Amino acid sequence: MNKPILTGVVALIPVIFLSGFVLAQSATVQTLRGAEVDEPIPLDRIHKNVEGRMQRNYRQQPPLVPHSIEQYQIDVRTNQCLSCHDWTKAGERNAPTLSMTHYLDRDGNELDHIAGTRYFCNQCHVPQADAPALVDNVFEPSSGN
């Protein structure tokens, strides 16, 4: 037998063995949400929003959103977060003002409007939720160092 062919056959033996093992194991896999992929699950069955402010877990963590944003429109044309949190409206709406870092462009120049790089709030800020952990979490927050 040709040496390259023999090498290829020998290399395939572990692949074939492992693929059979993986197929045997896949019968015991369960979904994280406890339902089939195409089965709709109401969100309130998975988690409940938590009103009020939660403590941050680490120093540079973006603040969590302490209210529901379920009906908020955040797209290229509209960002409803800015109707309360933009520096021009925060005082009259009794809402926290965005950090000044949200008004700096890539070169560090101050802008009068929110920077495009910070426009989509829910890239960093997520609603607080009392949700079950999907995986074990062993994270320990820093002690303030």
mmCIF file of N, CA and C in Angstrom:
data_model
loop_
_atom_site.group_PDB
_atom_site.id
_atom_site.type_symbol
_atom_site.label_atom_id
_atom_site.label_comp_id
_atom_site.label_asym_id
_atom_site.label_seq_id
_atom_site.Cartn_x
_atom_site.Cartn_y
_atom_site.Cartn_z
ATOM 1 N N MET A 1 0.846 -1.183 0.000
ATOM 2 C CA MET A 1 0.000 0.000 0.000
ATOM 3 C C MET A 1 0.887 1.240 0.000
ATOM 4 N N ASN A 2 0.424 2.273 -0.654
ATOM 5 C CA ASN A 2 1.146 3.531 -0.762
ATOM 6 C C ASN A 2 1.255 4.188 0.613
ATOM 7 N N LYS A 3 2.406 4.732 0.972
ATOM 8 C CA LYS A 3 2.625 5.321 2.307
ATOM 9 C C LYS A 3 1.677 6.482 2.606
ATOM 10 N N PRO A 4 1.422 7.448 1.685
ATOM 11 C CA PRO A 4 0.466 8.525 1.988
ATOM 12 C C PRO A 4 -0.957 8.016 2.224
ATOM 13 N N ILE A 5 -1.364 6.989 1.496
ATOM 14 C CA ILE A 5 -2.710 6.431 1.684
ATOM 15 C C ILE A 5 -2.803 5.759 3.046
ATOM 16 N N LEU A 6 -1.775 5.000 3.400
ATOM 17 C CA LEU A 6 -1.749 4.333 4.700
ATOM 18 C C LEU A 6 -1.790 5.353 5.832
ATOM 19 N N THR A 7 -1.040 6.449 5.696
ATOM 20 C CA THR A 7 -1.045 7.520 6.701
ATOM 21 C C THR A 7 -2.437 8.128 6.827
ATOM 22 N N GLY A 8 -3.109 8.347 5.703
ATOM 23 C CA GLY A 8 -4.465 8.905 5.719
ATOM 24 C C GLY A 8 -5.454 7.985 6.399
ATOM 25 N N VAL A 9 -5.370 6.696 6.127
ATOM 26 C CA VAL A 9 -6.276 5.718 6.747
ATOM 27 C C VAL A 9 -6.043 5.676 8.248
ATOM 28 N N VAL A 10 -4.782 5.657 8.660
ATOM 29 C CA VAL A 10 -4.454 5.632 10.093
ATOM 30 C C VAL A 10 -4.966 6.905 10.780
ATOM 31 N N ALA A 11 -4.884 8.049 10.087
ATOM 32 C CA ALA A 11 -5.350 9.310 10.665
ATOM 33 C C ALA A 11 -6.870 9.331 10.797
ATOM 34 N N LEU A 12 -7.581 8.630 9.936
ATOM 35 C CA LEU A 12 -9.045 8.617 9.981
ATOM 36 C C LEU A 12 -9.612 7.747 11.104
ATOM 37 N N ILE A 13 -8.859 6.763 11.558
ATOM 38 C CA ILE A 13 -9.370 5.845 12.589
ATOM 39 C C ILE A 13 -9.815 6.593 13.844
ATOM 40 N N PRO A 14 -9.002 7.503 14.438
ATOM 41 C CA PRO A 14 -9.482 8.219 15.636
ATOM 42 C C PRO A 14 -10.678 9.125 15.339
ATOM 43 N N VAL A 15 -10.718 9.709 14.146
ATOM 44 C CA VAL A 15 -11.832 10.593 13.791
ATOM 45 C C VAL A 15 -13.132 9.801 13.744
ATOM 46 N N ILE A 16 -13.100 8.637 13.123
ATOM 47 C CA ILE A 16 -14.300 7.788 13.037
ATOM 48 C C ILE A 16 -14.712 7.323 14.425
ATOM 49 N N PHE A 17 -13.751 6.918 15.238
ATOM 50 C CA PHE A 17 -14.056 6.477 16.594
ATOM 51 C C PHE A 17 -14.696 7.605 17.412
ATOM 52 N N LEU A 18 -14.100 8.809 17.355
ATOM 53 C CA LEU A 18 -14.608 9.933 18.141
ATOM 54 C C LEU A 18 -15.974 10.403 17.646
ATOM 55 N N SER A 19 -16.219 10.350 16.341
ATOM 56 C CA SER A 19 -17.527 10.781 15.837
ATOM 57 C C SER A 19 -18.625 9.856 16.336
ATOM 58 N N GLY A 20 -18.354 8.569 16.430
ATOM 59 C CA GLY A 20 -19.326 7.641 16.992
ATOM 60 C C GLY A 20 -19.575 7.936 18.458
ATOM 61 N N PHE A 21 -18.524 8.281 19.184
ATOM 62 C CA PHE A 21 -18.651 8.624 20.605
ATOM 63 C C PHE A 21 -19.489 9.884 20.787
ATOM 64 N N VAL A 22 -19.256 10.899 19.942
ATOM 65 C CA VAL A 22 -20.011 12.152 20.021
ATOM 66 C C VAL A 22 -21.484 11.911 19.721
ATOM 67 N N LEU A 23 -21.782 11.109 18.718
ATOM 68 C CA LEU A 23 -23.175 10.796 18.398
ATOM 69 C C LEU A 23 -23.858 10.079 19.554
ATOM 70 N N ALA A 24 -23.143 9.198 20.214
ATOM 71 C CA ALA A 24 -23.724 8.485 21.356
ATOM 72 C C ALA A 24 -24.000 9.449 22.508
ATOM 73 N N GLN A 25 -23.126 10.444 22.715
ATOM 74 C CA GLN A 25 -23.296 11.398 23.796
ATOM 75 C C GLN A 25 -24.394 12.417 23.516
ATOM 76 N N SER A 26 -24.648 12.722 22.243
ATOM 77 C CA SER A 26 -25.612 13.777 21.903
ATOM 78 C C SER A 26 -27.029 13.433 22.320
ATOM 79 N N ALA A 27 -27.314 12.169 22.554
ATOM 80 C CA ALA A 27 -28.664 11.779 22.973
ATOM 81 C C ALA A 27 -28.964 12.287 24.380
ATOM 82 N N THR A 28 -27.941 12.604 25.189
ATOM 83 C CA THR A 28 -28.167 13.042 26.562
ATOM 84 C C THR A 28 -28.073 14.562 26.731
ATOM 85 N N VAL A 29 -27.828 15.300 25.643
ATOM 86 C CA VAL A 29 -27.685 16.755 25.723
ATOM 87 C C VAL A 29 -29.042 17.394 25.977
ATOM 88 N N GLN A 30 -29.086 18.350 26.908
ATOM 89 C CA GLN A 30 -30.314 19.081 27.201
ATOM 90 C C GLN A 30 -30.085 20.558 26.936
ATOM 91 N N THR A 31 -31.151 21.257 26.573
ATOM 92 C CA THR A 31 -31.034 22.683 26.305
ATOM 93 C C THR A 31 -30.915 23.461 27.604
ATOM 94 N N LEU A 32 -30.275 24.625 27.542
ATOM 95 C CA LEU A 32 -30.117 25.460 28.728
ATOM 96 C C LEU A 32 -31.441 26.050 29.187
ATOM 97 N N ARG A 33 -32.342 26.341 28.262
ATOM 98 C CA ARG A 33 -33.612 26.964 28.641
ATOM 99 C C ARG A 33 -34.696 25.958 28.970
ATOM 100 N N GLY A 34 -34.394 24.651 28.845
ATOM 101 C CA GLY A 34 -35.346 23.630 29.242
ATOM 102 C C GLY A 34 -36.482 23.424 28.267
ATOM 103 N N ALA A 35 -36.284 23.737 27.002
ATOM 104 C CA ALA A 35 -37.321 23.565 25.995
ATOM 105 C C ALA A 35 -36.667 23.321 24.650
ATOM 106 N N GLU A 36 -37.452 22.821 23.716
ATOM 107 C CA GLU A 36 -36.943 22.622 22.368
ATOM 108 C C GLU A 36 -36.647 23.964 21.714
ATOM 109 N N VAL A 37 -35.821 23.967 20.685
ATOM 110 C CA VAL A 37 -35.406 25.198 20.021
ATOM 111 C C VAL A 37 -36.595 25.958 19.451
ATOM 112 N N ASP A 38 -37.544 25.252 18.867
ATOM 113 C CA ASP A 38 -38.683 25.912 18.224
ATOM 114 C C ASP A 38 -39.871 26.134 19.164
ATOM 115 N N GLU A 39 -39.719 25.797 20.437
ATOM 116 C CA GLU A 39 -40.809 25.983 21.408
ATOM 117 C C GLU A 39 -40.740 27.382 22.013
ATOM 118 N N PRO A 40 -41.784 28.205 21.802
ATOM 119 C CA PRO A 40 -41.761 29.552 22.392
ATOM 120 C C PRO A 40 -41.933 29.491 23.909
ATOM 121 N N ILE A 41 -41.172 30.326 24.600
ATOM 122 C CA ILE A 41 -41.266 30.409 26.061
ATOM 123 C C ILE A 41 -41.486 31.862 26.437
ATOM 124 N N PRO A 42 -42.529 32.177 27.214
ATOM 125 C CA PRO A 42 -42.711 33.569 27.654
ATOM 126 C C PRO A 42 -41.515 34.005 28.505
ATOM 127 N N LEU A 43 -41.045 35.237 28.273
ATOM 128 C CA LEU A 43 -39.869 35.723 28.991
ATOM 129 C C LEU A 43 -40.058 35.728 30.500
ATOM 130 N N ASP A 44 -41.282 36.009 30.968
ATOM 131 C CA ASP A 44 -41.476 36.068 32.421
ATOM 132 C C ASP A 44 -41.335 34.692 33.066
ATOM 133 N N ARG A 45 -41.350 33.631 32.280
ATOM 134 C CA ARG A 45 -41.105 32.302 32.837
ATOM 135 C C ARG A 45 -39.607 32.059 33.024
ATOM 136 N N ILE A 46 -38.778 32.766 32.247
ATOM 137 C CA ILE A 46 -37.331 32.597 32.334
ATOM 138 C C ILE A 46 -36.740 33.515 33.402
ATOM 139 N N HIS A 47 -37.149 34.792 33.389
ATOM 140 C CA HIS A 47 -36.614 35.735 34.381
ATOM 141 C C HIS A 47 -37.612 36.854 34.632
ATOM 142 N N LYS A 48 -37.407 37.528 35.726
ATOM 143 C CA LYS A 48 -38.234 38.687 36.072
ATOM 144 C C LYS A 48 -37.317 39.900 36.171
ATOM 145 N N ASN A 49 -37.766 41.023 35.607
ATOM 146 C CA ASN A 49 -36.994 42.255 35.732
ATOM 147 C C ASN A 49 -36.962 42.685 37.189
ATOM 148 N N VAL A 50 -35.862 43.269 37.595
ATOM 149 C CA VAL A 50 -35.694 43.746 38.962
ATOM 150 C C VAL A 50 -35.671 45.266 38.910
ATOM 151 N N GLU A 51 -36.623 45.896 39.577
ATOM 152 C CA GLU A 51 -36.671 47.362 39.616
ATOM 153 C C GLU A 51 -35.715 47.868 40.691
ATOM 154 N N GLY A 52 -35.219 49.089 40.540
ATOM 155 C CA GLY A 52 -34.267 49.664 41.491
ATOM 156 C C GLY A 52 -32.850 49.299 41.091
ATOM 157 N N ARG A 53 -31.901 50.004 41.653
ATOM 158 C CA ARG A 53 -30.504 49.810 41.246
ATOM 159 C C ARG A 53 -29.860 48.631 41.963
ATOM 160 N N MET A 54 -29.127 47.838 41.185
ATOM 161 C CA MET A 54 -28.344 46.742 41.746
ATOM 162 C C MET A 54 -26.877 47.173 41.811
ATOM 163 N N GLN A 55 -26.159 46.626 42.755
ATOM 164 C CA GLN A 55 -24.741 46.941 42.906
ATOM 165 C C GLN A 55 -23.950 46.333 41.752
ATOM 166 N N ARG A 56 -22.928 47.059 41.301
ATOM 167 C CA ARG A 56 -22.075 46.543 40.237
ATOM 168 C C ARG A 56 -21.154 45.462 40.783
ATOM 169 N N ASN A 57 -20.770 44.534 39.929
ATOM 170 C CA ASN A 57 -19.922 43.421 40.340
ATOM 171 C C ASN A 57 -18.435 43.704 40.228
ATOM 172 N N TYR A 58 -18.074 44.675 39.403
ATOM 173 C CA TYR A 58 -16.667 45.041 39.262
ATOM 174 C C TYR A 58 -16.581 46.519 38.890
ATOM 175 N N ARG A 59 -15.411 47.090 39.060
ATOM 176 C CA ARG A 59 -15.226 48.542 39.004
ATOM 177 C C ARG A 59 -15.633 49.157 37.674
ATOM 178 N N GLN A 60 -15.290 48.580 36.559
ATOM 179 C CA GLN A 60 -15.585 49.172 35.258
ATOM 180 C C GLN A 60 -16.853 48.600 34.605
ATOM 181 N N GLN A 61 -17.679 47.913 35.368
ATOM 182 C CA GLN A 61 -18.912 47.348 34.811
ATOM 183 C C GLN A 61 -19.860 48.467 34.395
ATOM 184 N N PRO A 62 -20.378 48.425 33.171
ATOM 185 C CA PRO A 62 -21.391 49.416 32.785
ATOM 186 C C PRO A 62 -22.615 49.255 33.692
ATOM 187 N N PRO A 63 -23.234 50.360 34.110
ATOM 188 C CA PRO A 63 -24.406 50.228 34.980
ATOM 189 C C PRO A 63 -25.504 49.403 34.311
ATOM 190 N N LEU A 64 -26.197 48.618 35.124
ATOM 191 C CA LEU A 64 -27.349 47.869 34.633
ATOM 192 C C LEU A 64 -28.538 48.817 34.526
ATOM 193 N N VAL A 65 -29.456 48.515 33.644
ATOM 194 C CA VAL A 65 -30.651 49.347 33.461
ATOM 195 C C VAL A 65 -31.673 48.930 34.521
ATOM 196 N N PRO A 66 -32.063 49.845 35.432
ATOM 197 C CA PRO A 66 -32.948 49.470 36.536
ATOM 198 C C PRO A 66 -34.442 49.520 36.185
ATOM 199 N N HIS A 67 -34.762 49.467 34.902
ATOM 200 C CA HIS A 67 -36.173 49.465 34.487
ATOM 201 C C HIS A 67 -36.298 48.670 33.198
ATOM 202 N N SER A 68 -37.507 48.325 32.841
ATOM 203 C CA SER A 68 -37.733 47.557 31.618
ATOM 204 C C SER A 68 -37.463 48.424 30.385
ATOM 205 N N ILE A 69 -36.864 47.826 29.365
ATOM 206 C CA ILE A 69 -36.668 48.514 28.087
ATOM 207 C C ILE A 69 -37.345 47.719 26.966
ATOM 208 N N GLU A 70 -38.313 46.913 27.352
ATOM 209 C CA GLU A 70 -38.971 46.002 26.413
ATOM 210 C C GLU A 70 -39.563 46.721 25.201
ATOM 211 N N GLN A 71 -40.177 47.870 25.391
ATOM 212 C CA GLN A 71 -40.822 48.587 24.293
ATOM 213 C C GLN A 71 -39.965 49.726 23.738
ATOM 214 N N TYR A 72 -38.705 49.827 24.176
ATOM 215 C CA TYR A 72 -37.842 50.916 23.730
ATOM 216 C C TYR A 72 -37.362 50.675 22.306
ATOM 217 N N GLN A 73 -37.366 51.729 21.521
ATOM 218 C CA GLN A 73 -36.829 51.655 20.171
ATOM 219 C C GLN A 73 -35.398 52.170 20.208
ATOM 220 N N ILE A 74 -34.471 51.316 19.821
ATOM 221 C CA ILE A 74 -33.063 51.701 19.717
ATOM 222 C C ILE A 74 -32.578 51.182 18.369
ATOM 223 N N ASP A 75 -32.535 52.076 17.398
ATOM 224 C CA ASP A 75 -32.051 51.706 16.072
ATOM 225 C C ASP A 75 -31.333 52.899 15.458
ATOM 226 N N VAL A 76 -30.996 52.838 14.197
ATOM 227 C CA VAL A 76 -30.213 53.883 13.542
ATOM 228 C C VAL A 76 -30.910 55.238 13.600
ATOM 229 N N ARG A 77 -32.247 55.252 13.549
ATOM 230 C CA ARG A 77 -32.995 56.522 13.526
ATOM 231 C C ARG A 77 -33.385 57.031 14.914
ATOM 232 N N THR A 78 -33.629 56.121 15.839
ATOM 233 C CA THR A 78 -34.187 56.515 17.136
ATOM 234 C C THR A 78 -33.490 55.782 18.276
ATOM 235 N N ASN A 79 -33.253 56.518 19.366
ATOM 236 C CA ASN A 79 -32.752 55.912 20.593
ATOM 237 C C ASN A 79 -33.574 56.510 21.731
ATOM 238 N N GLN A 80 -34.556 55.745 22.212
ATOM 239 C CA GLN A 80 -35.457 56.261 23.241
ATOM 240 C C GLN A 80 -34.777 56.460 24.590
ATOM 241 N N CYS A 81 -33.635 55.848 24.814
ATOM 242 C CA CYS A 81 -32.904 56.068 26.065
ATOM 243 C C CYS A 81 -32.524 57.540 26.200
ATOM 244 N N LEU A 82 -32.195 58.149 25.068
ATOM 245 C CA LEU A 82 -31.736 59.542 25.078
ATOM 246 C C LEU A 82 -32.857 60.519 25.421
ATOM 247 N N SER A 83 -34.114 60.099 25.326
ATOM 248 C CA SER A 83 -35.215 61.004 25.676
ATOM 249 C C SER A 83 -35.222 61.324 27.169
ATOM 250 N N CYS A 84 -34.556 60.525 27.972
ATOM 251 C CA CYS A 84 -34.431 60.812 29.413
ATOM 252 C C CYS A 84 -32.976 61.022 29.848
ATOM 253 N N HIS A 85 -32.043 60.289 29.269
ATOM 254 C CA HIS A 85 -30.681 60.267 29.795
ATOM 255 C C HIS A 85 -29.696 61.194 29.092
ATOM 256 N N ASP A 86 -30.068 61.815 27.991
ATOM 257 C CA ASP A 86 -29.179 62.771 27.332
ATOM 258 C C ASP A 86 -28.972 63.961 28.271
ATOM 259 N N TRP A 87 -27.819 64.600 28.207
ATOM 260 C CA TRP A 87 -27.507 65.685 29.153
ATOM 261 C C TRP A 87 -28.509 66.839 29.052
ATOM 262 N N THR A 88 -29.176 67.004 27.918
ATOM 263 C CA THR A 88 -30.130 68.108 27.757
ATOM 264 C C THR A 88 -31.456 67.839 28.455
ATOM 265 N N LYS A 89 -31.756 66.561 28.796
ATOM 266 C CA LYS A 89 -33.064 66.223 29.366
ATOM 267 C C LYS A 89 -33.009 65.549 30.732
ATOM 268 N N ALA A 90 -31.850 65.060 31.129
ATOM 269 C CA ALA A 90 -31.740 64.256 32.340
ATOM 270 C C ALA A 90 -32.235 64.984 33.588
ATOM 271 N N GLY A 91 -31.921 66.269 33.708
ATOM 272 C CA GLY A 91 -32.336 67.034 34.892
ATOM 273 C C GLY A 91 -33.843 67.116 35.026
ATOM 274 N N GLU A 92 -34.536 67.467 33.964
ATOM 275 C CA GLU A 92 -35.998 67.594 34.026
ATOM 276 C C GLU A 92 -36.694 66.242 34.146
ATOM 277 N N ARG A 93 -36.046 65.160 33.722
ATOM 278 C CA ARG A 93 -36.633 63.818 33.798
ATOM 279 C C ARG A 93 -36.201 63.064 35.056
ATOM 280 N N ASN A 94 -35.357 63.682 35.870
ATOM 281 C CA ASN A 94 -34.835 63.063 37.094
ATOM 282 C C ASN A 94 -34.173 61.719 36.794
ATOM 283 N N ALA A 95 -33.385 61.680 35.730
ATOM 284 C CA ALA A 95 -32.697 60.462 35.310
ATOM 285 C C ALA A 95 -31.193 60.695 35.349
ATOM 286 N N PRO A 96 -30.412 59.664 35.568
ATOM 287 C CA PRO A 96 -28.958 59.839 35.545
ATOM 288 C C PRO A 96 -28.494 60.302 34.164
ATOM 289 N N THR A 97 -27.552 61.213 34.146
ATOM 290 C CA THR A 97 -26.989 61.705 32.896
ATOM 291 C C THR A 97 -25.938 60.722 32.403
ATOM 292 N N LEU A 98 -25.821 60.615 31.093
ATOM 293 C CA LEU A 98 -24.780 59.772 30.523
ATOM 294 C C LEU A 98 -23.412 60.276 30.944
ATOM 295 N N SER A 99 -22.481 59.383 31.083
ATOM 296 C CA SER A 99 -21.104 59.745 31.396
ATOM 297 C C SER A 99 -20.546 60.611 30.270
ATOM 298 N N MET A 100 -19.631 61.501 30.610
ATOM 299 C CA MET A 100 -19.015 62.356 29.593
ATOM 300 C C MET A 100 -18.278 61.534 28.533
ATOM 301 N N THR A 101 -17.872 60.324 28.876
ATOM 302 C CA THR A 101 -17.193 59.482 27.887
ATOM 303 C C THR A 101 -18.112 59.174 26.704
ATOM 304 N N HIS A 102 -19.424 59.251 26.903
ATOM 305 C CA HIS A 102 -20.373 58.983 25.825
ATOM 306 C C HIS A 102 -20.437 60.140 24.818
ATOM 307 N N TYR A 103 -19.833 61.265 25.168
ATOM 308 C CA TYR A 103 -19.827 62.445 24.293
ATOM 309 C C TYR A 103 -18.445 62.734 23.716
ATOM 310 N N LEU A 104 -17.572 61.732 23.707
ATOM 311 C CA LEU A 104 -16.232 61.883 23.130
ATOM 312 C C LEU A 104 -16.139 61.048 21.862
ATOM 313 N N ASP A 105 -15.563 61.643 20.811
ATOM 314 C CA ASP A 105 -15.379 60.854 19.595
ATOM 315 C C ASP A 105 -14.123 59.988 19.746
ATOM 316 N N ARG A 106 -13.790 59.268 18.704
ATOM 317 C CA ARG A 106 -12.652 58.346 18.765
ATOM 318 C C ARG A 106 -11.331 59.035 19.055
ATOM 319 N N ASP A 107 -11.249 60.304 18.703
ATOM 320 C CA ASP A 107 -10.012 61.054 18.917
ATOM 321 C C ASP A 107 -10.008 61.801 20.251
ATOM 322 N N GLY A 108 -11.059 61.646 21.066
ATOM 323 C CA GLY A 108 -11.135 62.304 22.361
ATOM 324 C C GLY A 108 -11.701 63.707 22.319
ATOM 325 N N ASN A 109 -12.242 64.137 21.180
ATOM 326 C CA ASN A 109 -12.845 65.464 21.067
ATOM 327 C C ASN A 109 -14.252 65.457 21.658
ATOM 328 N N GLU A 110 -14.591 66.501 22.443
ATOM 329 C CA GLU A 110 -15.928 66.603 23.035
ATOM 330 C C GLU A 110 -16.964 66.950 21.981
ATOM 331 N N LEU A 111 -18.109 66.297 22.073
ATOM 332 C CA LEU A 111 -19.215 66.536 21.152
ATOM 333 C C LEU A 111 -20.412 67.067 21.924
ATOM 334 N N ASP A 112 -21.345 67.737 21.244
ATOM 335 C CA ASP A 112 -22.583 68.203 21.874
ATOM 336 C C ASP A 112 -23.664 67.126 21.856
ATOM 337 N N HIS A 113 -23.418 66.074 21.142
ATOM 338 C CA HIS A 113 -24.372 64.967 21.030
ATOM 339 C C HIS A 113 -23.632 63.667 21.335
ATOM 340 N N ILE A 114 -24.387 62.608 21.580
ATOM 341 C CA ILE A 114 -23.763 61.330 21.913
ATOM 342 C C ILE A 114 -22.927 60.829 20.735
ATOM 343 N N ALA A 115 -21.778 60.270 21.032
ATOM 344 C CA ALA A 115 -20.885 59.757 19.996
ATOM 345 C C ALA A 115 -21.507 58.529 19.340
ATOM 346 N N GLY A 116 -21.269 58.365 18.072
ATOM 347 C CA GLY A 116 -21.797 57.217 17.343
ATOM 348 C C GLY A 116 -21.339 55.893 17.915
ATOM 349 N N THR A 117 -20.160 55.876 18.517
ATOM 350 C CA THR A 117 -19.636 54.640 19.108
ATOM 351 C C THR A 117 -20.357 54.269 20.403
ATOM 352 N N ARG A 118 -21.132 55.191 20.959
ATOM 353 C CA ARG A 118 -21.859 54.934 22.213
ATOM 354 C C ARG A 118 -23.373 55.012 22.019
ATOM 355 N N TYR A 119 -23.840 55.060 20.786
ATOM 356 C CA TYR A 119 -25.251 55.295 20.489
ATOM 357 C C TYR A 119 -26.156 54.116 20.869
ATOM 358 N N PHE A 120 -25.702 52.894 20.656
ATOM 359 C CA PHE A 120 -26.533 51.722 20.934
ATOM 360 C C PHE A 120 -26.300 51.265 22.369
ATOM 361 N N CYS A 121 -27.096 51.807 23.274
ATOM 362 C CA CYS A 121 -26.897 51.635 24.723
ATOM 363 C C CYS A 121 -26.853 50.169 25.145
ATOM 364 N N ASN A 122 -27.728 49.340 24.551
ATOM 365 C CA ASN A 122 -27.824 47.959 25.015
ATOM 366 C C ASN A 122 -26.698 47.069 24.488
ATOM 367 N N GLN A 123 -25.669 47.661 23.880
ATOM 368 C CA GLN A 123 -24.444 46.914 23.614
ATOM 369 C C GLN A 123 -23.711 46.666 24.926
ATOM 370 N N CYS A 124 -23.786 47.624 25.835
ATOM 371 C CA CYS A 124 -23.079 47.521 27.117
ATOM 372 C C CYS A 124 -24.026 47.445 28.312
ATOM 373 N N HIS A 125 -25.125 48.164 28.243
ATOM 374 C CA HIS A 125 -26.060 48.245 29.364
ATOM 375 C C HIS A 125 -27.225 47.290 29.126
ATOM 376 N N VAL A 126 -27.467 46.422 30.093
ATOM 377 C CA VAL A 126 -28.538 45.438 29.958
ATOM 378 C C VAL A 126 -29.509 45.595 31.128
ATOM 379 N N PRO A 127 -30.773 45.225 30.928
ATOM 380 C CA PRO A 127 -31.729 45.300 32.040
ATOM 381 C C PRO A 127 -31.343 44.326 33.149
ATOM 382 N N GLN A 128 -31.589 44.734 34.371
ATOM 383 C CA GLN A 128 -31.373 43.854 35.513
ATOM 384 C C GLN A 128 -32.417 42.754 35.454
ATOM 385 N N ALA A 129 -32.025 41.573 35.833
ATOM 386 C CA ALA A 129 -32.972 40.467 35.820
ATOM 387 C C ALA A 129 -32.634 39.489 36.923
ATOM 388 N N ASP A 130 -33.668 38.906 37.473
ATOM 389 C CA ASP A 130 -33.501 37.835 38.446
ATOM 390 C C ASP A 130 -33.619 36.541 37.655
ATOM 391 N N ALA A 131 -32.543 36.176 36.972
ATOM 392 C CA ALA A 131 -32.551 35.025 36.077
ATOM 393 C C ALA A 131 -31.697 33.909 36.653
ATOM 394 N N PRO A 132 -32.102 32.673 36.432
ATOM 395 C CA PRO A 132 -31.270 31.563 36.904
ATOM 396 C C PRO A 132 -29.976 31.512 36.108
ATOM 397 N N ALA A 133 -28.913 31.130 36.757
ATOM 398 C CA ALA A 133 -27.617 31.021 36.087
ATOM 399 C C ALA A 133 -27.651 29.872 35.087
ATOM 400 N N LEU A 134 -27.135 30.108 33.881
ATOM 401 C CA LEU A 134 -27.087 29.060 32.873
ATOM 402 C C LEU A 134 -25.955 28.079 33.142
ATOM 403 N N VAL A 135 -24.877 28.591 33.716
ATOM 404 C CA VAL A 135 -23.728 27.766 34.070
ATOM 405 C C VAL A 135 -23.260 28.187 35.453
ATOM 406 N N ASP A 136 -22.491 27.326 36.105
ATOM 407 C CA ASP A 136 -21.952 27.688 37.416
ATOM 408 C C ASP A 136 -21.064 28.910 37.283
ATOM 409 N N ASN A 137 -21.178 29.829 38.232
ATOM 410 C CA ASN A 137 -20.393 31.054 38.215
ATOM 411 C C ASN A 137 -19.547 31.098 39.477
ATOM 412 N N VAL A 138 -18.244 31.163 39.289
ATOM 413 C CA VAL A 138 -17.334 31.234 40.433
ATOM 414 C C VAL A 138 -16.666 32.605 40.517
ATOM 415 N N PHE A 139 -17.232 33.586 39.792
ATOM 416 C CA PHE A 139 -16.664 34.931 39.795
ATOM 417 C C PHE A 139 -16.785 35.550 41.187
ATOM 418 N N GLU A 140 -15.710 36.179 41.644
ATOM 419 C CA GLU A 140 -15.722 36.893 42.910
ATOM 420 C C GLU A 140 -15.371 38.346 42.623
ATOM 421 N N PRO A 141 -16.241 39.299 43.000
ATOM 422 C CA PRO A 141 -15.923 40.695 42.727
ATOM 423 C C PRO A 141 -14.688 41.134 43.492
ATOM 424 N N SER A 142 -14.008 42.125 42.933
ATOM 425 C CA SER A 142 -12.812 42.631 43.603
ATOM 426 C C SER A 142 -13.206 43.314 44.899
ATOM 427 N N SER A 143 -12.262 43.458 45.788
ATOM 428 C CA SER A 143 -12.552 44.100 47.061
ATOM 429 C C SER A 143 -12.335 45.594 47.004
ATOM 430 N N GLY A 144 -12.405 46.163 45.813
ATOM 431 C CA GLY A 144 -12.262 47.607 45.670
ATOM 432 C C GLY A 144 -10.863 48.040 45.325
ATOM 433 N N ASN A 145 -9.995 47.099 44.994
ATOM 434 C CA ASN A 145 -8.608 47.454 44.628
ATOM 435 C C ASN A 145 -8.542 47.962 43.229
#
